[in-house]
Amino acid sequence: MPLELDPKAFDALVDEALDGIPTEIASLVHNVVVLVEDEPPEDEPDDLLGLYDGIALTDRWGDPTMDLPDRIFIFRNPLLDLCGSRAELVEEVRITVVHEVAHHFGIDDDRLHELGYG
């Protein structure tokens, strides 16, 4: 049975996960917006937990001041479906947030899985 949590409380878990990112790393994240959506886009798997939409810092060149912000999506319902307890949800949200922020730094899925953020 999926876990239930209202959207406002879920948003607070995402905020906590973002606040848990070390300051020295968080200070390098610029022009990125984090959005919580109920479901992944139709062209993505139904169980997708998060998505990075942007250009990784390792792939950028030129003046980034004119770029639209990169976007990190966290998908509420797949995370709730995955987790059986609030403690498990807190951990999965943290892992998902770190995973997507890592993509901003150019870290690929294979390396994230090796590090335990898969």
Coordinates of C-alpha atoms in Angstrom, one line a residue:
M1 CA 0.0 0.0 0.0
P2 CA 1.5 3.4 -1.0
L3 CA 2.4 5.8 1.7
E4 CA 0.2 8.9 2.0
L5 CA 1.6 12.4 2.6
D6 CA 0.1 15.7 1.6
P7 CA 1.9 17.8 -1.0
K8 CA 2.9 20.5 1.5
A9 CA 4.6 17.9 3.8
F10 CA 6.2 16.3 0.8
D11 CA 7.6 19.6 -0.3
A12 CA 9.1 20.1 3.1
L13 CA 10.9 16.7 2.7
V14 CA 12.4 18.0 -0.5
D15 CA 13.4 21.2 1.2
E16 CA 15.1 19.3 4.0
A17 CA 17.0 17.2 1.4
L18 CA 18.2 20.3 -0.3
D19 CA 19.2 21.8 3.0
G20 CA 21.3 18.7 3.7
I21 CA 23.5 19.2 0.7
P22 CA 26.9 20.5 2.0
T23 CA 27.3 24.2 1.7
E24 CA 30.5 23.9 -0.4
I25 CA 28.6 21.9 -3.0
A26 CA 25.3 23.9 -2.8
S27 CA 27.3 27.1 -3.3
L28 CA 28.3 25.8 -6.8
V29 CA 24.7 25.3 -7.9
H30 CA 23.5 28.3 -9.9
N31 CA 20.5 28.9 -12.1
V32 CA 18.7 25.7 -11.1
V33 CA 15.1 25.4 -10.0
V34 CA 13.7 22.4 -8.1
L35 CA 10.1 21.5 -8.9
V36 CA 7.9 18.9 -7.3
E37 CA 5.4 17.3 -9.7
D38 CA 2.9 14.5 -8.9
E39 CA 3.8 12.3 -11.9
P40 CA 6.6 12.0 -14.4
P41 CA 6.0 13.2 -18.0
E42 CA 4.0 10.8 -20.2
D43 CA 7.1 9.9 -22.2
E44 CA 9.0 8.8 -19.1
P45 CA 8.6 5.6 -17.0
D46 CA 5.8 5.7 -14.5
D47 CA 8.2 4.9 -11.6
L48 CA 10.7 7.6 -12.4
L49 CA 11.6 9.4 -9.1
G50 CA 13.4 12.4 -10.4
L51 CA 14.7 14.1 -13.5
Y52 CA 17.4 16.6 -14.3
D53 CA 16.6 18.8 -17.3
G54 CA 19.5 21.0 -18.2
I55 CA 23.1 21.2 -19.3
A56 CA 25.6 19.8 -16.9
L57 CA 28.3 22.2 -15.7
T58 CA 30.9 19.9 -17.4
D59 CA 29.2 20.4 -20.8
R60 CA 28.8 24.2 -20.6
W61 CA 30.7 26.9 -22.3
G62 CA 30.3 30.6 -22.9
D63 CA 28.4 33.1 -20.8
P64 CA 25.7 31.2 -18.8
T65 CA 23.9 34.4 -17.7
M66 CA 21.5 34.3 -20.7
D67 CA 20.6 30.6 -20.2
L68 CA 17.2 29.5 -18.9
P69 CA 17.5 27.8 -15.5
D70 CA 18.1 24.1 -15.4
R71 CA 15.3 22.2 -13.8
I72 CA 15.3 19.3 -11.3
F73 CA 12.0 17.5 -11.0
I74 CA 11.1 15.3 -8.0
F75 CA 8.1 13.1 -8.6
R76 CA 5.8 12.8 -5.6
N77 CA 3.6 9.8 -6.4
P78 CA 6.3 7.4 -7.6
L79 CA 8.2 8.1 -4.4
L80 CA 5.1 7.6 -2.2
D81 CA 4.4 4.3 -4.1
L82 CA 7.9 3.1 -3.5
C83 CA 8.1 3.7 0.2
G84 CA 6.4 1.9 3.0
S85 CA 7.3 4.2 5.9
R86 CA 8.0 7.9 6.4
A87 CA 11.6 7.1 7.3
E88 CA 12.0 5.2 4.0
L89 CA 10.5 8.2 2.2
V90 CA 12.8 10.7 3.8
E91 CA 15.8 8.6 2.7
E92 CA 14.5 8.1 -0.8
V93 CA 13.7 11.8 -1.3
R94 CA 17.3 12.6 0.0
I95 CA 18.8 10.1 -2.4
T96 CA 16.7 11.3 -5.4
V97 CA 17.6 15.0 -4.7
V98 CA 21.3 14.3 -4.4
H99 CA 21.1 12.1 -7.6
E100 CA 19.5 14.9 -9.6
V101 CA 21.9 17.6 -8.2
A102 CA 24.8 15.3 -9.1
H103 CA 23.6 15.3 -12.7
H104 CA 24.0 19.1 -12.7
F105 CA 27.7 18.5 -12.0
G106 CA 28.0 16.0 -14.8
I107 CA 28.0 12.8 -12.7
D108 CA 26.3 10.0 -14.7
D109 CA 24.0 7.3 -13.6
D110 CA 26.6 4.5 -13.5
R111 CA 28.8 6.5 -11.1
L112 CA 25.8 7.5 -9.0
H113 CA 24.9 3.8 -8.6
E114 CA 28.5 3.0 -7.6
L115 CA 28.2 5.7 -4.9
G116 CA 24.8 4.4 -3.6
Y117 CA 22.7 7.1 -5.2
G118 CA 21.1 5.0 -7.9

